[in-house]
Short mmCIF file of C-alpha atoms in Angstrom, two decimals:
data_model
loop_
_atom_site.label_atom_id
_atom_site.label_comp_id
_atom_site.label_asym_id
_atom_site.label_seq_id
_atom_site.Cartn_x
_atom_site.Cartn_y
_atom_site.Cartn_z
CA MET I 18 1.46 -18.95 30.67
CA THR I 19 2.56 -20.28 27.07
CA ALA I 20 6.14 -20.86 25.73
CA TYR I 21 6.59 -19.08 22.34
CA PRO I 22 8.50 -21.84 20.45
CA GLN I 23 11.57 -22.66 18.56
CA LEU I 24 10.81 -21.52 15.33
CA HIS I 25 11.33 -23.28 11.84
CA MET I 26 10.80 -24.33 8.58
CA MET I 27 9.49 -27.28 7.04
CA ILE I 28 10.83 -28.71 4.48
CA ASP I 29 10.21 -32.55 2.53
CA GLY I 30 8.77 -33.46 6.65
CA GLU I 31 11.88 -32.18 8.28
CA ARG I 32 12.15 -29.32 10.69
CA VAL I 33 14.81 -26.59 9.00
CA ALA I 34 16.14 -24.04 11.48
CA ALA I 35 18.25 -21.20 11.16
CA GLY I 36 21.76 -22.86 10.92
CA ASP I 37 23.89 -20.24 8.47
CA ARG I 38 20.88 -19.25 7.54
CA ALA I 39 19.00 -15.26 7.23
CA THR I 40 16.82 -14.79 9.99
CA HIS I 41 13.66 -12.97 10.99
CA ARG I 42 12.81 -11.09 13.58
CA VAL I 43 9.55 -12.12 14.74
CA ILE I 44 7.81 -8.88 17.11
CA ASN I 45 4.80 -9.17 20.45
CA PRO I 46 3.16 -6.27 18.45
CA ALA I 47 1.91 -5.70 22.42
CA THR I 48 5.21 -4.78 23.95
CA GLY I 49 7.32 -4.87 21.43
CA GLU I 50 9.26 -7.74 22.50
CA THR I 51 11.36 -9.96 20.72
CA LEU I 52 9.77 -13.66 20.00
CA GLY I 53 11.86 -15.65 18.55
CA GLU I 54 14.24 -15.54 14.94
CA LEU I 55 12.64 -16.90 11.94
CA PRO I 56 14.81 -19.22 9.33
CA LEU I 57 14.79 -17.63 6.10
CA ALA I 58 14.63 -19.72 3.06
CA THR I 59 18.24 -19.80 0.45
CA ALA I 60 17.23 -20.81 -3.04
CA ALA I 61 18.33 -24.30 -1.95
CA ASP I 62 15.53 -24.76 0.66
CA LEU I 63 13.06 -23.45 -2.49
CA ASP I 64 14.36 -26.12 -4.95
CA ARG I 65 14.45 -28.60 -2.45
CA ALA I 66 10.87 -27.94 -1.13
CA LEU I 67 9.64 -27.88 -4.70
CA GLU I 68 11.33 -31.37 -5.54
CA ALA I 69 9.36 -32.35 -2.64
CA ALA I 70 6.04 -30.86 -3.79
CA GLN I 71 6.11 -32.99 -7.27
CA HIS I 72 7.07 -35.65 -5.63
CA GLY I 73 4.23 -35.27 -3.26
CA PHE I 74 1.46 -34.27 -6.03
CA ARG I 75 2.46 -38.01 -7.76
CA ARG I 76 1.59 -39.49 -4.12
CA TRP I 77 -0.99 -37.27 -3.03
CA ARG I 78 -3.12 -37.40 -6.71
CA ASN I 79 -3.42 -40.96 -5.45
CA SER I 80 -4.78 -40.90 -2.42
CA SER I 81 -8.83 -42.38 -1.39
CA ALA I 82 -10.98 -39.68 -0.94
CA GLN I 83 -11.30 -41.49 2.76
CA GLU I 84 -7.73 -40.93 3.11
CA ARG I 85 -7.81 -37.65 2.90
CA ALA I 86 -10.59 -36.81 4.74
CA ALA I 87 -9.42 -38.89 7.60
CA VAL I 88 -6.47 -36.63 7.53
CA LEU I 89 -8.37 -33.19 7.44
CA GLN I 90 -10.89 -34.83 10.32
CA GLY I 91 -7.91 -35.60 12.56
CA ALA I 92 -5.89 -32.32 11.83
CA ALA I 93 -9.58 -31.09 13.13
CA ARG I 94 -9.82 -32.61 16.66
CA LEU I 95 -6.02 -32.20 17.00
CA LEU I 96 -6.73 -28.34 16.63
CA MET I 97 -9.28 -28.07 18.83
CA GLU I 98 -7.11 -30.37 21.37
CA ARG I 99 -4.70 -27.47 21.02
CA ALA I 100 -6.85 -24.59 20.96
CA ASP I 101 -5.88 -22.76 23.76
CA THR I 102 -2.15 -23.00 23.05
CA ILE I 103 -2.52 -22.50 19.43
CA ALA I 104 -4.75 -19.46 19.89
CA ARG I 105 -2.46 -17.87 22.74
CA ILE I 106 0.50 -18.23 20.06
CA ALA I 107 -1.41 -16.25 17.74
CA THR I 108 -2.19 -13.14 20.24
CA MET I 109 1.05 -13.62 20.88
CA GLU I 110 2.36 -12.94 17.37
CA GLU I 111 -0.79 -10.99 15.95
CA GLY I 112 -2.09 -9.03 18.90
CA LYS I 113 -5.64 -9.64 18.39
CA THR I 114 -8.21 -11.09 21.64
CA VAL I 115 -7.66 -14.89 22.79
CA ALA I 116 -11.38 -14.93 21.90
CA GLU I 117 -10.62 -14.02 19.00
CA ALA I 118 -7.37 -16.08 17.98
CA LYS I 119 -9.75 -18.81 19.93
CA ALA I 120 -12.91 -18.30 16.88
CA GLU I 121 -10.09 -19.01 14.52
CA VAL I 122 -8.99 -22.05 15.37
CA GLY I 123 -12.80 -23.29 15.52
CA MET I 124 -13.36 -21.52 11.89
CA VAL I 125 -10.21 -23.85 10.73
CA ALA I 126 -11.44 -26.99 12.17
CA GLY I 127 -14.90 -26.19 11.00
CA LEU I 128 -13.31 -25.85 7.43
CA PHE I 129 -10.95 -28.90 7.57
CA ASN I 130 -14.46 -30.54 8.84
CA PHE I 131 -16.79 -29.69 5.56
CA TYR I 132 -13.35 -30.27 3.51
CA ALA I 133 -13.18 -33.63 4.19
CA GLY I 134 -16.79 -34.11 3.35
CA GLU I 135 -17.03 -32.57 0.50
CA CYS I 136 -13.74 -35.25 -1.01
CA GLN I 137 -16.50 -37.65 -1.60
CA ARG I 138 -17.93 -35.09 -3.85
CA ILE I 139 -15.51 -34.64 -6.02
CA TYR I 140 -17.98 -36.15 -8.77
CA GLY I 141 -17.71 -35.84 -12.37
CA ARG I 142 -20.53 -36.79 -15.35
CA THR I 143 -21.26 -39.64 -18.02
CA LEU I 144 -22.72 -37.66 -21.46
CA VAL I 145 -25.35 -39.38 -23.23
CA ARG I 146 -23.48 -40.80 -26.33
CA PRO I 147 -25.22 -43.39 -28.88
CA ALA I 148 -24.26 -47.32 -28.29
CA GLY I 149 -20.22 -48.35 -28.19
CA LEU I 150 -19.14 -45.00 -27.19
CA ARG I 151 -18.76 -43.36 -23.87
CA SER I 152 -18.08 -39.74 -23.17
CA ILE I 153 -16.91 -38.84 -19.62
CA VAL I 154 -15.92 -35.83 -17.90
CA THR I 155 -13.46 -35.97 -14.58
CA LYS I 156 -12.66 -33.44 -12.12
CA GLU I 157 -8.62 -33.58 -11.06
CA PRO I 158 -6.16 -32.21 -8.89
CA VAL I 159 -4.65 -28.85 -10.90
CA GLY I 160 -0.88 -29.82 -9.20
CA PRO I 161 1.02 -28.21 -6.32
CA VAL I 162 0.09 -25.41 -5.60
CA ALA I 163 1.78 -22.10 -4.06
CA ALA I 164 0.21 -20.47 -1.49
CA PHE I 165 0.75 -17.01 -0.15
CA ALA I 166 -0.93 -16.08 3.59
CA PRO I 167 -1.03 -12.74 5.35
CA TRP I 168 -0.20 -11.98 8.88
CA ASN I 169 -4.28 -10.68 9.77
CA PHE I 170 -5.57 -14.02 10.62
CA PRO I 171 -2.54 -16.29 10.97
CA LEU I 172 -4.69 -19.36 11.89
CA SER I 173 -7.08 -19.12 8.96
CA ASN I 174 -5.53 -17.35 6.43
CA PRO I 175 -2.75 -20.41 6.89
CA GLY I 176 -6.09 -23.02 7.25
CA ARG I 177 -7.48 -21.74 4.04
CA LYS I 178 -4.56 -22.10 1.78
CA LEU I 179 -4.09 -25.78 3.06
CA GLY I 180 -6.99 -27.51 3.46
CA ALA I 181 -8.86 -26.82 0.02
CA PRO I 182 -5.27 -28.35 -1.90
CA ILE I 183 -5.12 -30.96 0.34
CA ALA I 184 -8.67 -32.02 -0.14
CA ALA I 185 -8.62 -32.49 -4.26
CA GLY I 186 -5.53 -34.32 -3.88
CA CYS I 187 -3.16 -31.34 -4.88
CA SER I 188 0.63 -30.97 -2.64
CA VAL I 189 1.33 -27.79 -1.28
CA ILE I 190 3.80 -25.67 0.08
CA LEU I 191 2.51 -22.36 1.95
CA LYS I 192 4.25 -19.07 2.56
CA SER I 193 2.81 -17.78 5.16
CA ALA I 194 3.41 -14.33 7.11
CA GLU I 195 6.97 -13.66 8.54
CA GLU I 196 5.10 -11.66 10.99
CA THR I 197 2.80 -15.11 11.93
CA PRO I 198 5.19 -17.64 11.69
CA ALA I 199 4.21 -20.26 14.66
CA SER I 200 0.88 -20.03 13.91
CA ALA I 201 0.46 -21.09 10.48
CA LEU I 202 3.15 -23.76 11.70
CA GLY I 203 0.78 -25.09 14.72
CA VAL I 204 -2.02 -25.22 12.05
CA LEU I 205 0.44 -27.07 9.46
CA GLN I 206 1.46 -29.41 12.02
CA CYS I 207 -2.04 -31.22 13.06
CA LEU I 208 -1.77 -32.00 9.56
CA LEU I 209 1.34 -33.82 9.40
CA ASP I 210 0.82 -35.09 12.83
CA ALA I 211 -2.93 -36.60 11.29
CA GLY I 212 -1.30 -38.85 8.86
CA LEU I 213 -0.56 -36.07 5.85
CA PRO I 214 2.66 -36.82 4.08
CA GLY I 215 5.61 -34.33 4.73
CA ASP I 216 6.34 -33.77 1.03
CA VAL I 217 2.34 -33.15 0.79
CA ALA I 218 2.67 -29.61 1.99
CA GLN I 219 5.22 -27.32 3.44
CA ALA I 220 6.01 -24.52 4.93
CA VAL I 221 8.62 -21.67 3.75
CA PHE I 222 9.78 -18.34 4.90
CA GLY I 223 11.91 -15.64 3.70
CA VAL I 224 11.68 -12.37 1.56
CA PRO I 225 8.32 -11.94 -0.06
CA ASP I 226 9.33 -10.79 -3.54
CA GLU I 227 12.69 -13.74 -3.84
CA VAL I 228 10.11 -16.36 -2.41
CA SER I 229 6.92 -16.07 -4.82
CA ARG I 230 9.96 -14.89 -8.12
CA HIS I 231 11.55 -18.15 -7.34
CA LEU I 232 8.10 -20.48 -7.03
CA LEU I 233 6.44 -18.95 -9.42
CA ALA I 234 8.94 -19.64 -11.78
CA SER I 235 8.97 -23.18 -11.46
CA PRO I 236 6.62 -24.92 -14.33
CA ILE I 237 6.24 -27.49 -10.74
CA ILE I 238 3.91 -25.15 -10.01
CA ARG I 239 0.46 -25.11 -11.23
CA LYS I 240 -1.88 -22.89 -9.22
CA LEU I 241 -1.12 -19.40 -7.05
CA SER I 242 -3.37 -18.70 -4.10
CA PHE I 243 -2.63 -15.67 -3.12
CA THR I 244 -4.81 -13.21 -0.19
CA GLY I 245 -3.08 -9.66 0.41
CA SER I 246 -3.01 -6.46 -0.86
CA THR I 247 -4.40 -5.57 -4.42
CA VAL I 248 -0.91 -3.85 -5.31
CA ILE I 249 0.77 -6.97 -4.54
CA GLY I 250 -1.65 -9.49 -6.19
CA ARG I 251 -1.24 -7.78 -9.19
CA HIS I 252 2.50 -8.27 -9.09
CA LEU I 253 2.07 -12.24 -8.13
CA LEU I 254 -1.11 -12.35 -10.82
CA LYS I 255 1.70 -10.94 -13.63
CA LEU I 256 4.55 -13.62 -12.30
CA ALA I 257 1.96 -16.55 -12.56
CA ALA I 258 1.03 -15.41 -16.13
CA ASP I 259 3.98 -16.14 -17.98
CA ASP I 260 2.92 -20.00 -17.11
CA LEU I 261 -0.14 -19.69 -16.92
CA LYS I 262 -0.57 -20.21 -13.78
CA ARG I 263 -4.30 -20.78 -12.27
CA THR I 264 -5.08 -18.48 -9.70
CA THR I 265 -7.14 -18.06 -6.67
CA MET I 266 -7.18 -14.25 -5.58
CA GLU I 267 -8.31 -12.59 -2.41
CA LEU I 268 -7.68 -9.05 -2.23
CA GLY I 269 -8.43 -5.71 -0.87
CA GLY I 270 -11.73 -4.45 0.63
CA HIS I 271 -13.39 -1.10 1.43
CA GLY I 272 -16.48 -2.35 2.92
CA PRO I 273 -19.25 -0.36 2.37
CA VAL I 274 -22.31 -0.34 5.48
CA LEU I 275 -25.51 0.49 3.87
CA VAL I 276 -28.18 1.73 7.01
CA PHE I 277 -31.44 2.87 6.27
CA ASP I 278 -34.04 4.96 8.64
CA ASP I 279 -36.54 2.24 8.47
CA VAL I 280 -34.19 -0.45 10.90
CA ASP I 281 -33.49 0.08 15.15
CA THR I 282 -30.45 2.11 14.41
CA GLY I 283 -29.89 1.26 18.51
CA ARG I 284 -29.37 -2.95 17.22
CA VAL I 285 -27.17 -1.91 14.35
CA LEU I 286 -24.79 -0.36 16.33
CA ASP I 287 -24.23 -3.12 18.64
CA ALA I 288 -23.75 -5.23 15.81
CA MET I 289 -21.73 -3.28 13.50
CA VAL I 290 -19.03 -1.46 16.50
CA PRO I 291 -17.40 -4.58 17.47
CA HIS I 292 -17.23 -5.71 14.66
CA LYS I 293 -16.07 -2.49 13.02
CA PHE I 294 -13.45 -2.75 15.50
CA ARG I 295 -12.19 -6.99 15.45
CA ASN I 296 -9.04 -7.36 15.31
CA ALA I 297 -8.43 -3.77 15.01
CA GLY I 298 -10.02 -3.14 11.79
CA GLN I 299 -7.35 -5.39 10.11
CA VAL I 300 -9.92 -7.41 8.24
CA CYS I 301 -9.85 -7.68 4.45
CA VAL I 302 -13.86 -7.57 4.82
CA ALA I 303 -14.49 -5.56 7.49
CA PRO I 304 -16.94 -2.31 7.35
CA THR I 305 -15.16 0.92 6.34
CA ARG I 306 -17.33 3.57 5.00
CA PHE I 307 -20.66 3.75 6.76
CA ILE I 308 -23.43 4.91 4.33
CA VAL I 309 -26.11 6.17 6.95
CA GLN I 310 -29.60 7.94 5.48
CA GLN I 311 -29.55 11.07 6.49
CA ASP I 312 -32.72 10.93 8.67
CA ILE I 313 -31.00 8.94 10.94
CA PHE I 314 -27.41 10.19 11.38
CA ASP I 315 -26.58 12.32 14.02
CA ASP I 316 -28.31 9.51 16.76
CA PHE I 317 -25.87 7.51 14.96
CA VAL I 318 -23.27 9.02 14.82
CA GLN I 319 -22.97 9.47 18.27
CA GLY I 320 -24.07 6.16 19.55
CA PHE I 321 -21.67 4.56 16.77
CA ALA I 322 -18.81 7.20 19.00
CA GLU I 323 -19.50 6.58 22.25
CA ARG I 324 -19.62 2.62 21.27
CA ALA I 325 -15.85 3.13 20.16
CA ALA I 326 -14.67 5.02 23.03
CA ALA I 327 -16.18 2.48 25.73
CA LEU I 328 -13.99 -0.22 24.13
CA LYS I 329 -11.07 -1.51 26.16
CA VAL I 330 -7.63 -1.29 24.29
CA GLY I 331 -5.22 -3.60 25.52
CA ASN I 332 -3.13 -7.23 25.36
CA GLY I 333 -4.83 -9.27 23.61
CA LEU I 334 -4.06 -11.72 26.48
CA ASP I 335 -5.96 -10.18 28.92
CA PRO I 336 -9.22 -11.64 28.79
CA ASP I 337 -11.14 -7.75 29.38
CA VAL I 338 -9.56 -6.41 26.45
CA ARG I 339 -11.91 -6.02 23.19
CA MET I 340 -8.80 -4.68 20.88
CA GLY I 341 -5.46 -5.53 21.09
CA PRO I 342 -2.68 -4.01 18.78
CA LEU I 343 -1.95 -3.57 15.78
CA ALA I 344 0.11 -6.38 14.23
CA ASN I 345 2.90 -3.89 13.68
CA PRO I 346 4.20 -0.42 13.13
CA ARG I 347 3.85 0.26 9.58
CA ARG I 348 0.13 0.23 10.88
CA PRO I 349 -0.40 3.22 13.44
CA ASP I 350 1.83 5.31 11.02
CA ALA I 351 -0.47 4.64 8.01
CA MET I 352 -3.52 5.59 10.61
CA GLU I 353 -2.32 8.63 11.40
CA LYS I 354 -1.79 9.47 8.10
CA MET I 355 -5.49 8.74 6.73
CA VAL I 356 -7.24 10.25 10.12
CA ALA I 357 -5.13 13.84 9.49
CA ASP I 358 -5.33 13.85 5.73
CA ALA I 359 -9.60 13.11 6.12
CA VAL I 360 -9.07 16.03 8.95
CA ALA I 361 -7.33 18.74 6.83
CA ARG I 362 -9.63 18.06 4.48
CA GLY I 363 -12.92 18.97 6.61
CA ALA I 364 -13.31 15.71 7.95
CA LYS I 365 -15.27 15.74 11.94
CA LEU I 366 -13.55 13.90 14.47
CA HIS I 367 -15.45 11.88 16.84
CA THR I 368 -13.22 10.04 19.04
CA GLY I 369 -9.71 8.14 18.77
CA GLY I 370 -7.21 9.74 16.43
CA GLU I 371 -4.09 9.34 18.41
CA ARG I 372 -1.62 6.45 19.81
CA LEU I 373 -1.99 4.78 22.88
CA GLY I 374 0.69 3.74 25.58
CA ASN I 375 4.42 4.08 25.15
CA GLN I 376 4.67 0.62 24.16
CA GLY I 377 3.67 -1.31 21.36
CA PHE I 378 1.54 -0.48 18.28
CA PHE I 379 -1.92 0.21 19.93
CA TYR I 380 -4.15 3.25 18.28
CA ALA I 381 -7.57 4.09 19.41
CA PRO I 382 -11.14 3.09 17.73
CA THR I 383 -11.80 6.20 15.89
CA VAL I 384 -14.09 7.76 14.35
CA LEU I 385 -14.78 10.46 11.41
CA SER I 386 -17.97 11.78 10.06
CA ASN I 387 -18.85 13.70 7.04
CA VAL I 388 -15.24 12.61 5.41
CA PRO I 389 -14.71 14.56 1.89
CA LEU I 390 -14.40 12.15 -1.26
CA ASP I 391 -11.03 13.20 -1.82
CA ALA I 392 -10.11 12.36 1.39
CA GLU I 393 -7.09 9.68 1.18
CA ILE I 394 -8.55 6.85 3.44
CA MET I 395 -12.85 7.30 1.07
CA ASN I 396 -10.36 5.69 -1.59
CA GLU I 397 -7.66 3.25 -0.57
CA GLU I 398 -8.50 0.85 2.33
CA PRO I 399 -7.17 1.82 6.06
CA PHE I 400 -6.98 -1.66 7.18
CA GLY I 401 -7.02 -0.39 10.98
CA PRO I 402 -9.20 1.07 13.86
CA VAL I 403 -10.98 3.98 11.59
CA ALA I 404 -14.63 3.87 10.99
CA ILE I 405 -16.06 6.66 8.59
CA LEU I 406 -19.68 7.34 8.40
CA ASN I 407 -21.10 9.80 6.11
CA PRO I 408 -25.01 10.70 5.47
CA TYR I 409 -27.05 10.07 2.62
CA VAL I 410 -30.38 11.46 1.06
CA GLY I 411 -31.83 7.53 -0.30
CA GLU I 412 -31.19 4.40 -1.32
CA GLU I 413 -30.25 5.37 -4.90
CA GLU I 414 -27.71 8.00 -3.24
CA MET I 415 -26.37 5.08 -1.37
CA ILE I 416 -25.84 2.27 -3.76
CA ALA I 417 -24.03 5.05 -6.31
CA GLU I 418 -21.39 5.27 -3.22
CA ALA I 419 -21.14 2.02 -2.28
CA ASN I 420 -20.21 0.90 -5.84
CA ARG I 421 -18.15 4.55 -6.37
CA LEU I 422 -14.78 2.74 -5.73
CA PRO I 423 -12.79 -0.50 -7.52
CA TYR I 424 -12.93 -2.91 -4.42
CA GLY I 425 -16.01 -5.45 -4.19
CA LEU I 426 -15.44 -7.98 -1.43
CA ALA I 427 -18.12 -7.57 1.65
CA ALA I 428 -21.23 -5.06 1.45
CA TYR I 429 -23.19 -5.18 4.70
CA ASN I 430 -27.10 -3.29 4.62
CA TRP I 431 -29.74 -2.63 6.87
CA THR I 432 -32.91 -2.47 6.24
CA ASP I 433 -36.15 -4.32 6.88
CA ASN I 434 -37.87 -3.61 3.66
CA ALA I 435 -38.26 -6.83 1.70
CA ALA I 436 -38.36 -5.31 -1.40
CA ARG I 437 -35.41 -3.61 -0.94
CA GLN I 438 -33.78 -6.14 0.25
CA ARG I 439 -33.63 -7.71 -2.82
CA ARG I 440 -32.74 -4.76 -4.91
CA LEU I 441 -29.72 -4.59 -2.46
CA ALA I 442 -28.92 -8.25 -3.36
CA ARG I 443 -28.92 -7.76 -7.10
CA GLU I 444 -27.56 -3.93 -7.17
CA LEU I 445 -23.87 -3.84 -4.66
CA GLU I 446 -21.31 -5.15 -6.51
CA ALA I 447 -19.55 -7.08 -3.68
CA GLY I 448 -18.91 -10.86 -4.07
CA MET I 449 -20.46 -11.23 -0.21
CA ILE I 450 -23.07 -9.56 0.77
CA THR I 451 -25.31 -9.15 4.16
CA ILE I 452 -28.66 -7.92 5.15
CA ASN I 453 -28.76 -7.51 8.38
CA ASN I 454 -26.28 -9.37 9.81
CA ILE I 455 -22.46 -9.02 10.19
CA SER I 456 -20.91 -12.94 9.02
CA VAL I 457 -20.25 -13.43 5.32
CA GLY I 458 -18.00 -16.32 5.41
CA ALA I 459 -18.55 -20.18 6.04
CA PRO I 460 -17.36 -23.13 5.70
CA ASP I 461 -19.51 -24.16 3.08
CA SER I 462 -20.13 -20.87 1.60
CA PRO I 463 -17.52 -19.20 -0.85
CA PHE I 464 -15.14 -16.25 0.26
CA GLY I 465 -14.06 -14.20 -2.93
CA GLY I 466 -15.05 -10.63 -4.51
CA VAL I 467 -15.12 -8.94 -7.59
CA LYS I 468 -13.33 -6.06 -9.38
CA TRP I 469 -10.28 -5.38 -7.73
CA SER I 470 -11.16 -7.16 -4.66
CA GLY I 471 -9.90 -10.51 -6.74
CA HIS I 472 -11.40 -13.51 -8.48
CA GLY I 473 -12.15 -16.98 -7.22
CA SER I 474 -13.35 -17.77 -4.24
CA GLU I 475 -12.05 -19.90 -1.10
CA ASP I 476 -14.37 -22.21 1.10
CA GLY I 477 -17.59 -23.44 0.44
CA PRO I 478 -17.43 -26.49 -2.49
CA GLU I 479 -16.29 -23.64 -4.74
CA GLY I 480 -12.85 -24.28 -2.94
CA ILE I 481 -12.28 -27.24 -3.87
CA GLU I 482 -13.49 -26.55 -7.52
CA ALA I 483 -10.69 -23.83 -7.22
CA CYS I 484 -7.92 -26.62 -7.35
CA LEU I 485 -9.19 -29.18 -9.89
CA VAL I 486 -9.08 -29.13 -13.93
CA THR I 487 -11.47 -30.62 -15.95
CA LYS I 488 -10.71 -33.57 -18.07
CA ALA I 489 -13.13 -34.54 -20.91
CA VAL I 490 -12.78 -38.52 -22.14
CA HIS I 491 -14.46 -39.69 -25.33
CA GLU I 492 -13.94 -43.20 -26.18
CA ALA I 493 -14.94 -45.31 -28.65
#
């Protein structure tokens, strides 16, 4: 059994323990037991981290591409060597299955290796000028980054927040979720053990509003990177706007899934049901609104409910479990409220709709159909194990429903009609679109949304580009 580590912050290369600081109690969501006490940053801690980030940036911006690549590649190797331990810690903190947590480790390692290669491809260009004149365009690191990562992907979210700034030559202060601190620290420790200077990447924890206001009020911070809800994202954007800081915002979603009557519904269900309940539905790109063509709707609902009811729910450390608990007590409360509202408005409950067990934060995989548009769950991201299935007549009506909400993160489509595939790719308002596929992310592919789902991209060349500024130099 993996032991849970002693919790700390990482400031200027040093582990900062609780001392006389306030602490946050970290809970195992499967058992409700306390895992550890996390020290929370004081204003003096944050000032020290800011000063270190400024020094770290001066050093790291002058590092060679080879040096940055070596650190990222080294961290990727260490992540894979430590994968079992890191994954079990993530499961203890967040609740997801160990298999899902190990997949996260692999995702971060793959991203670090990709960014290592991209260090060599931060290109500028030389402009055509008459003899005696020279004009060049260069890309330079934006500066120290304040990065805020949520709890739902306790390894890959910190990995995204750390990898791109480090590859670009920036320093970064990571404020990861207080619910999952040891996971974030495990990723950071791999970078430090691979040779990253301690003032280049740091980890602080604290009262979220206090930390964000303190860091974003400092002129040292030149970029904000945030993953989380649209409500909090708006708040942070206002803080960043006071100093005109660069921003990358990956915000909420309400993923539509368009299923047409020309596909094998069994194939769709076999792919989408496990994907819907991955991480207990606590996924920003989770498939949520299943927009199903009317002719296949009844069979689709029946098959969906049968598969959902058969999922084994329990402690994510159990290798036979397919869905763990929700990450905190707020989520089951939110599920109960949303499901009750939908049923009261006329929705049909096919399976689930209840808490499970007498400890931890478990909620059954839930399937609703014929949910009216005025139900809360049809308009607000549920962020939990609830699937919404509604029938629609044809393509035009289905696209209209997919685009109805102000969110635009991921959209899923199932059709074998090639012309329709092209129309969907063009018409759907989302930053990431799949066709007969469930994967919306890869190390070399941009990850981000439009509308209320944010702006900017992580991953891919775009992830590093977001940490760079453009400079034109004209010589005579």
